[in-house]
Coordinates of C-alpha atoms in Angstrom, one line a residue:
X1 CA -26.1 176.8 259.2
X2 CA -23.7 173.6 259.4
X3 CA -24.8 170.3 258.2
X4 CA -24.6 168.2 261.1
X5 CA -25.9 165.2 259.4
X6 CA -23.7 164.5 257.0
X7 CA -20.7 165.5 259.7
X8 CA -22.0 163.0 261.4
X9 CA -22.5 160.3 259.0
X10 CA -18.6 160.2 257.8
X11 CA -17.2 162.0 261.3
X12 CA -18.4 159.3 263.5
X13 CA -17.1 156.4 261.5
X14 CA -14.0 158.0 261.1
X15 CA -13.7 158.5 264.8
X16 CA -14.4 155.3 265.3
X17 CA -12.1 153.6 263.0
X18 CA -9.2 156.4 264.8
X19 CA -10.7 154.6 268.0
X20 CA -10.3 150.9 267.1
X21 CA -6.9 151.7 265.5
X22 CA -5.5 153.0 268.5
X23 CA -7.2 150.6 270.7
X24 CA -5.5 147.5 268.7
X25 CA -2.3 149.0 268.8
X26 CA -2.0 149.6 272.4
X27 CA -3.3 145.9 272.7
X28 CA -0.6 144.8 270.3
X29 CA 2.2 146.7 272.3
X30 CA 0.6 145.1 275.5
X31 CA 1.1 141.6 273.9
X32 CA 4.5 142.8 272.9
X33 CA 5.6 143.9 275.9
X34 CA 4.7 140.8 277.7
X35 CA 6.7 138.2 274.8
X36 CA 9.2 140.6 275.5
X37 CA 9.5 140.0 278.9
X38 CA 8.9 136.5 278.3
X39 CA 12.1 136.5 276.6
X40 CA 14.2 138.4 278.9
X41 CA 13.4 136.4 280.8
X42 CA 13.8 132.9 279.6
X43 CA 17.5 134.9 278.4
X44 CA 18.3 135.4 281.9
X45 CA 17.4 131.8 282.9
X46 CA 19.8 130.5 280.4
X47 CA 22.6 132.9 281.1
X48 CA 22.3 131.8 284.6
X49 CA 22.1 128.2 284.0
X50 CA 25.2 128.8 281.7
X51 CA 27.1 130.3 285.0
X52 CA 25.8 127.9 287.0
X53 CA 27.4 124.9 284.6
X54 CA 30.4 127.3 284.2
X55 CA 31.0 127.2 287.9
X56 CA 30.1 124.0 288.9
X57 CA 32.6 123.0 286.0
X58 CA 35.3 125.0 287.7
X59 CA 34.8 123.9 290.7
X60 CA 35.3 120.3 289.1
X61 CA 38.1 121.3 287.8
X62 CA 39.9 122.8 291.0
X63 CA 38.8 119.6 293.0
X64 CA 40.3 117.2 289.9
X65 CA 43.8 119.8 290.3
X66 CA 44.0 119.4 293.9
X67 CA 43.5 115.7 293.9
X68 CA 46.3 115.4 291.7
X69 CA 48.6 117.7 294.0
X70 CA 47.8 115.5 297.0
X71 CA 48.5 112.2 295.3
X72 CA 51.6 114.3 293.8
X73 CA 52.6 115.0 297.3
X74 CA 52.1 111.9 298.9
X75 CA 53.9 110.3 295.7
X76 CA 57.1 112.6 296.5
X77 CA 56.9 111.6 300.4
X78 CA 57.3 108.0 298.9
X79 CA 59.9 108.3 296.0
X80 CA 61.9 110.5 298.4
X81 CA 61.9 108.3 301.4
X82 CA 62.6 105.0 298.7
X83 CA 65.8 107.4 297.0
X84 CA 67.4 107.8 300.4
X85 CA 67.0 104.3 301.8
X86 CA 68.8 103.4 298.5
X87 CA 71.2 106.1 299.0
X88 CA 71.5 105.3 302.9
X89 CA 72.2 101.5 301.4
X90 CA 74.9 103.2 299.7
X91 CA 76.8 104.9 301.9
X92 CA 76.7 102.1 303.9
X93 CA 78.3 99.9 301.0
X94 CA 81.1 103.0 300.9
X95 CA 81.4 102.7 304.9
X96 CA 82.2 99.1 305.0
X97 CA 84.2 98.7 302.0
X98 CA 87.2 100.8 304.5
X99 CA 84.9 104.6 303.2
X100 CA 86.5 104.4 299.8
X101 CA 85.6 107.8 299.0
X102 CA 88.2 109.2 296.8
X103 CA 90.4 106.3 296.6
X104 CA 90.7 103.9 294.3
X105 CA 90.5 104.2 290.4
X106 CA 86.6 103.9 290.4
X107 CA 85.6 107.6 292.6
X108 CA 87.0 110.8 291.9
X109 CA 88.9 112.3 295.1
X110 CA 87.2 114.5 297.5
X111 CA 88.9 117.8 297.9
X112 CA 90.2 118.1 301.7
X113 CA 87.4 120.8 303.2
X114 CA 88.6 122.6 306.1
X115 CA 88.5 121.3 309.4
X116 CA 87.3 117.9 307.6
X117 CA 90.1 115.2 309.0
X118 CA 89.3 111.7 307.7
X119 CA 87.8 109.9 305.4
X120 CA 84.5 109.1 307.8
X121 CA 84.1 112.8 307.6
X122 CA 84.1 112.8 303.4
X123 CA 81.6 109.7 303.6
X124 CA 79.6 112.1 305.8
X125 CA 80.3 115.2 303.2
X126 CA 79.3 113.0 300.3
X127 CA 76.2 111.8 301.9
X128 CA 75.0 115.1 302.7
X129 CA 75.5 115.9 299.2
X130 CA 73.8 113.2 297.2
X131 CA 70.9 113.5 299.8
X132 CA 70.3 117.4 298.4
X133 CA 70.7 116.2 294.9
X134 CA 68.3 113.2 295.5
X135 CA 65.9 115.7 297.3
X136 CA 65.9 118.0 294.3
X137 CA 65.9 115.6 291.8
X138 CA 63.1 113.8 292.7
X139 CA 61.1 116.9 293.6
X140 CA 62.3 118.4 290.4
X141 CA 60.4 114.7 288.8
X142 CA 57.7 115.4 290.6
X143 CA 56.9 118.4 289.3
X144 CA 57.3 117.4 285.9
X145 CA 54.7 114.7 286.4
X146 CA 52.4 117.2 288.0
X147 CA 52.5 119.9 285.8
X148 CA 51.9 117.1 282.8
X149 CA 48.5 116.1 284.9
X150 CA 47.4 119.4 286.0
X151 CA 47.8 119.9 281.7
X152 CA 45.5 117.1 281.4
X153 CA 43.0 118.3 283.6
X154 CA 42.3 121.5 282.0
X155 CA 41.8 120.3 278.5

């Protein structure tokens, strides 16, 4: 015959020890799982908040850049309208003083273009000429400053 009694008396204790082991571990994973979640969570919050501040600062940025390229812009309208009143001034100055272009000690001569007659002509010549340099060298100033400032702004 088996000896239930003593089975009993360790068996049961055992069993419930095994019990109360596996119960607290399966509580502790429970815990666990929820910090866990906790902090994947929280991690996502601040990853987005990061983006969030990443973009808004971008977006601060790309505002500051094209604020520059309008006052850039409206900066070259003026400089290039003030360059050609002064170089309008100075044609003028040529055209009254008998279009002195190409005589005199002081300018170079104008080659003779074909089809181009007089010296009115050459004044007109010249003037086209400086007006394309002026154009290009103030736009060429211009973008020196603006590249300098958009520099700035993304430091």
């Amino acid at each position: 015959m088996i000896p239930w009694g003593p089975i009993f008396k360790i068996g049961v204790p055992i069993a419930l020890l095994i019990g109360l082991w596996l119960g607290a571990r399966h509580v502790i994973a429970n815990i666990r799982a929820d910090e866990r979640e906790t902090v994947t969570a929280e991690f996502a919050d601040t990853q987005q908040k990061r983006e969030i501040a990443d973009l808004r600062q971008a977006l601060a940025t790309e505002r500051r850049q094209n604020d520059i390229t309008e006052e850039a812009n409206a900066k070259q309208s003026a400089d290039l309208a003030s360059a050609n009143s002064r170089l309008a001034a100075y044609v003028a100055r040529l055209r009254a003083s008998g279009g002195g272009v190409g005589q005199g000690a002081d300018l170079p001569r104008v080659p003779d273009a074909a089809g181009v007659a007089g010296g009115a002509d050459r004044l007109s010549l010249l003037d086209a000429d400086l007006r394309k340099c002026t154009a290009i060298a103030v736009r060429l100033g211009n973008a020196k400053d603006w590249a300098e400032k958009q520099k700035e702004v993304e430091r």
